[in-house]
Short mmCIF file of C-alpha atoms in Angstrom, two decimals:
data_model
loop_
_atom_site.label_atom_id
_atom_site.label_comp_id
_atom_site.label_asym_id
_atom_site.label_seq_id
_atom_site.Cartn_x
_atom_site.Cartn_y
_atom_site.Cartn_z
CA MET A 6 -17.37 34.62 79.68
CA THR A 7 -19.86 34.98 76.83
CA ASN A 8 -21.11 38.48 76.21
CA ALA A 9 -24.83 39.09 76.64
CA LYS A 10 -27.02 39.38 73.59
CA ILE A 11 -27.47 42.92 72.32
CA GLU A 12 -31.04 44.13 72.87
CA ALA A 13 -30.65 47.84 72.16
CA VAL A 14 -28.54 49.96 69.85
CA LEU A 15 -28.07 53.57 70.90
CA PHE A 16 -26.71 56.13 68.46
CA ASP A 17 -24.94 59.42 68.72
CA TRP A 18 -26.39 61.94 66.27
CA GLY A 19 -23.89 64.42 64.75
CA GLY A 20 -21.07 62.60 62.98
CA THR A 21 -22.79 59.24 63.44
CA LEU A 22 -26.39 59.16 62.21
CA ALA A 23 -25.84 62.55 60.57
CA THR A 24 -22.81 63.06 58.36
CA TRP A 25 -19.97 65.07 59.94
CA HIS A 26 -19.50 68.58 58.55
CA ASP A 27 -16.92 71.21 59.41
CA ILE A 28 -18.90 74.32 60.30
CA SER A 29 -17.92 77.95 60.85
CA LEU A 30 -19.73 78.94 64.02
CA HIS A 31 -18.72 82.53 63.35
CA GLU A 32 -20.43 82.59 59.95
CA THR A 33 -23.52 80.91 61.38
CA TRP A 34 -23.83 83.33 64.27
CA LEU A 35 -23.01 86.29 62.05
CA ALA A 36 -25.99 85.51 59.82
CA VAL A 37 -28.18 85.32 62.92
CA SER A 38 -26.71 88.49 64.44
CA ALA A 39 -27.30 90.47 61.26
CA LEU A 40 -31.03 90.00 61.81
CA LEU A 41 -30.79 91.05 65.45
CA ASP A 42 -28.62 94.16 65.08
CA LYS A 43 -27.03 94.74 61.69
CA GLU A 44 -24.71 97.53 62.85
CA ASN A 45 -23.29 95.47 65.70
CA ALA A 46 -23.52 92.04 64.06
CA GLU A 47 -19.78 91.29 64.31
CA GLU A 48 -19.73 92.03 68.04
CA LEU A 49 -22.86 89.98 68.70
CA ALA A 50 -21.49 87.07 66.69
CA ALA A 51 -18.22 87.16 68.63
CA ARG A 52 -20.10 87.07 71.93
CA LEU A 53 -22.27 84.16 70.76
CA VAL A 54 -19.27 82.18 69.52
CA ALA A 55 -17.51 82.75 72.86
CA ALA A 56 -20.60 81.76 74.83
CA GLU A 57 -21.13 78.59 72.82
CA GLY A 58 -17.46 77.72 73.18
CA SER A 59 -17.70 78.10 76.94
CA VAL A 60 -20.64 75.71 77.29
CA TRP A 61 -18.93 73.07 75.12
CA ARG A 62 -15.75 73.33 77.19
CA ARG A 63 -17.89 72.84 80.29
CA SER A 64 -19.44 69.80 78.64
CA ARG A 65 -16.00 68.37 77.94
CA ASP A 66 -14.53 69.07 81.37
CA GLU A 67 -17.50 68.86 83.75
CA HIS A 68 -20.04 66.94 81.61
CA ARG A 69 -22.72 69.50 82.39
CA SER A 70 -25.32 70.26 79.75
CA SER A 71 -26.54 73.50 78.25
CA THR A 72 -29.22 74.96 76.01
CA LEU A 73 -29.44 77.46 73.19
CA GLU A 74 -31.23 79.74 75.65
CA GLU A 75 -28.25 79.64 78.02
CA VAL A 76 -25.85 80.46 75.18
CA CYS A 77 -27.91 83.54 74.35
CA LEU A 78 -28.11 84.50 78.03
CA LEU A 79 -24.34 84.23 78.45
CA ALA A 80 -23.84 86.33 75.31
CA GLU A 81 -26.45 88.85 76.50
CA VAL A 82 -28.35 88.40 73.25
CA VAL A 83 -32.15 88.20 72.97
CA MET A 84 -33.14 85.79 70.21
CA THR A 85 -36.11 86.72 68.02
CA PRO A 86 -38.32 84.25 66.11
CA ALA A 87 -36.79 85.44 62.82
CA ALA A 88 -33.25 85.02 64.16
CA LEU A 89 -34.05 81.54 65.49
CA ALA A 90 -35.46 80.56 62.10
CA GLU A 91 -32.24 81.80 60.47
CA TYR A 92 -30.14 79.84 62.97
CA GLU A 93 -32.02 76.67 62.10
CA ARG A 94 -31.80 77.44 58.38
CA GLN A 95 -28.04 77.88 58.67
CA TRP A 96 -27.74 74.47 60.30
CA ASP A 97 -30.14 72.62 57.97
CA PRO A 98 -27.50 71.50 55.42
CA HIS A 99 -25.44 70.00 58.27
CA THR A 100 -28.23 67.78 59.60
CA VAL A 101 -28.33 65.34 56.68
CA LEU A 102 -28.44 61.66 57.62
CA GLU A 103 -25.87 59.13 56.52
CA PRO A 104 -27.16 57.46 53.31
CA ASP A 105 -27.61 54.06 54.96
CA ALA A 106 -29.10 55.34 58.23
CA VAL A 107 -32.77 54.61 57.46
CA ASP A 108 -32.12 51.09 56.16
CA THR A 109 -29.85 50.31 59.10
CA LEU A 110 -32.36 51.46 61.72
CA GLN A 111 -35.12 49.54 59.96
CA ALA A 112 -33.00 46.37 59.84
CA LEU A 113 -32.29 46.66 63.57
CA ARG A 114 -35.98 47.16 64.34
CA ASP A 115 -36.86 44.18 62.12
CA ARG A 116 -34.62 42.05 64.34
CA GLY A 117 -36.58 43.11 67.41
CA LEU A 118 -33.83 45.38 68.72
CA LYS A 119 -34.58 48.64 70.47
CA VAL A 120 -33.18 51.71 68.73
CA GLY A 121 -32.40 54.99 70.48
CA VAL A 122 -30.48 58.24 70.24
CA LEU A 123 -28.31 60.04 72.79
CA SER A 124 -27.03 63.39 71.57
CA ASN A 125 -24.91 66.04 73.24
CA THR A 126 -26.85 69.05 72.05
CA ILE A 127 -27.95 72.55 72.96
CA TRP A 128 -30.97 72.22 70.67
CA PRO A 129 -34.46 71.44 71.97
CA ARG A 130 -36.20 68.12 71.32
CA ARG A 131 -38.53 69.89 68.89
CA ARG A 132 -35.68 70.70 66.52
CA HIS A 133 -34.23 67.20 66.53
CA GLU A 134 -37.63 65.62 65.99
CA GLU A 135 -38.29 67.94 63.04
CA VAL A 136 -35.04 66.76 61.45
CA PHE A 137 -35.78 63.09 62.14
CA ALA A 138 -39.34 63.41 60.82
CA ARG A 139 -38.06 65.15 57.68
CA ASP A 140 -35.67 62.26 57.03
CA GLY A 141 -38.09 59.46 57.87
CA VAL A 142 -36.47 58.06 61.00
CA LEU A 143 -38.54 59.52 63.83
CA ASP A 144 -40.87 56.52 63.82
CA LEU A 145 -37.89 54.13 63.90
CA LEU A 146 -36.73 55.39 67.31
CA ASP A 147 -37.91 53.73 70.51
CA GLY A 148 -36.54 56.59 72.56
CA ALA A 149 -34.23 59.57 72.47
CA VAL A 150 -32.34 61.64 75.02
CA TYR A 151 -31.16 65.14 74.15
CA THR A 152 -28.77 66.55 76.72
CA SER A 153 -30.46 69.96 76.48
CA GLU A 154 -33.19 68.31 78.58
CA ILE A 155 -31.04 66.65 81.26
CA ALA A 156 -28.31 67.76 83.66
CA HIS A 157 -25.39 65.90 82.12
CA THR A 158 -23.69 65.34 78.78
CA LYS A 159 -21.75 62.34 77.52
CA PRO A 160 -19.52 60.85 78.78
CA HIS A 161 -21.25 61.21 82.17
CA PRO A 162 -22.82 57.87 83.17
CA GLU A 163 -26.20 59.50 83.84
CA ALA A 164 -26.56 60.43 80.16
CA PHE A 165 -26.09 56.83 79.04
CA LEU A 166 -28.36 55.45 81.74
CA ALA A 167 -31.07 57.95 80.70
CA ALA A 168 -30.80 56.75 77.09
CA MET A 169 -31.02 53.14 78.17
CA GLN A 170 -34.12 53.92 80.22
CA ALA A 171 -35.65 55.80 77.27
CA VAL A 172 -35.65 52.65 75.13
CA GLY A 173 -36.75 50.37 77.97
CA VAL A 174 -33.60 48.31 78.55
CA SER A 175 -32.27 47.85 82.08
CA GLU A 176 -28.95 46.06 81.57
CA PRO A 177 -26.01 48.04 80.11
CA SER A 178 -24.26 44.90 78.87
CA ARG A 179 -27.18 44.38 76.50
CA CYS A 180 -26.64 47.78 74.85
CA LEU A 181 -24.36 48.80 72.02
CA PHE A 182 -23.52 52.48 71.70
CA VAL A 183 -22.47 53.77 68.29
CA GLY A 184 -20.59 57.04 67.97
CA ASP A 185 -17.80 59.00 66.31
CA ARG A 186 -15.96 60.18 69.44
CA LEU A 187 -13.55 58.00 71.39
CA PHE A 188 -14.05 60.06 74.58
CA ASP A 189 -17.72 61.02 74.71
CA ASP A 190 -19.09 57.92 72.97
CA VAL A 191 -16.70 54.99 73.29
CA TRP A 192 -15.07 55.60 76.67
CA GLY A 193 -18.33 56.95 78.09
CA ALA A 194 -20.43 53.98 77.00
CA GLN A 195 -17.88 51.39 78.12
CA ASN A 196 -17.59 53.16 81.46
CA VAL A 197 -21.20 52.20 82.26
CA GLY A 198 -20.83 48.63 80.96
CA MET A 199 -22.09 49.02 77.39
CA ARG A 200 -20.26 47.86 74.31
CA ALA A 201 -19.20 50.59 71.89
CA ALA A 202 -18.74 50.78 68.13
CA HIS A 203 -16.72 53.60 66.58
CA LEU A 204 -17.52 55.30 63.27
CA PRO A 205 -14.15 57.00 62.63
CA HIS A 206 -14.93 59.62 59.98
CA SER A 207 -15.31 62.83 61.99
CA ALA A 208 -12.59 65.46 62.30
CA ILE A 209 -13.05 66.08 66.03
CA PRO A 210 -11.65 69.54 66.92
CA ALA A 211 -8.68 69.33 69.26
CA GLU A 212 -10.47 71.41 71.91
CA GLN A 213 -13.29 68.84 72.04
CA ILE A 214 -11.10 65.80 72.69
CA GLY A 215 -11.40 64.72 76.30
CA HIS A 216 -9.01 63.25 78.84
CA THR A 217 -9.38 59.60 77.79
CA GLU A 218 -9.89 57.75 74.54
CA GLY A 219 -11.68 54.42 74.67
CA THR A 220 -10.77 51.35 72.63
CA PRO A 221 -13.92 50.39 70.73
CA ASP A 222 -15.33 46.87 70.77
CA ALA A 223 -15.72 47.29 67.02
CA THR A 224 -14.92 49.87 64.35
CA VAL A 225 -17.31 50.23 61.42
CA GLN A 226 -16.83 52.26 58.27
CA ARG A 227 -20.56 52.38 57.45
CA LEU A 228 -23.66 52.20 59.63
CA SER A 229 -24.85 49.20 57.58
CA GLU A 230 -21.91 47.17 58.93
CA LEU A 231 -23.57 47.19 62.35
CA VAL A 232 -26.26 44.74 61.30
CA PRO A 233 -24.01 41.73 60.48
CA LEU A 234 -21.78 42.65 63.44
CA ILE A 235 -24.66 42.46 65.91
CA ASP A 236 -25.99 39.32 64.22
CA SER A 237 -22.60 37.64 64.75
CA TRP A 238 -22.40 38.74 68.39
CA ASN A 239 -25.94 37.60 69.13
CA GLU A 240 -25.43 34.25 67.41
CA ALA A 241 -22.29 33.70 69.50
CA ALA A 242 -24.19 34.61 72.67
CA ALA A 243 -27.18 32.37 71.89
#
């Protein structure tokens, strides 16, 4: 049976569109905590790290989403505007796009394909859109789903279906999902009937690896490799 033509390409964000970085959550939260309560910064940071860890374990095991607000609530920490600004400043260097991201998204749009993002995130839409606007890709997205706004995280089917709906495509077999995680991204996408491409450059922490690893329909070393790949698939399907 011939595969359907690809009409939409949906991307993971961290480790896929944005370059993977190893980050010390403790150092990040410590910088934030120092602005909240300098004397008790170590204790606050430990509580925030534990709270964030708990919501990511829940995401892995139950595929339920969370928010930055919930992390603070669990840690019994009240975020201030200055502390939030420091949190975002700490993360800024780790939000940099892959060098070929803009050209790849533009090439996909030029071919008439829909382009979207589905990110497991505790950050609000505002923060992601600031990053995408800064890097010149916000206008190249037909839709985006941030799990901080919905009930489920990848690999839950509802997350993928929401992303598909966001870009206006109704048939999963006409979607390609691109991600760096064999559980969340590859297995999750294939589970709803999408094809999946794997970008294998992220050092996924052992505690974030789920119960199943999918076998990707394609493995790409650079985002730019997606364009000829999709061209070849769509020519074969024509």
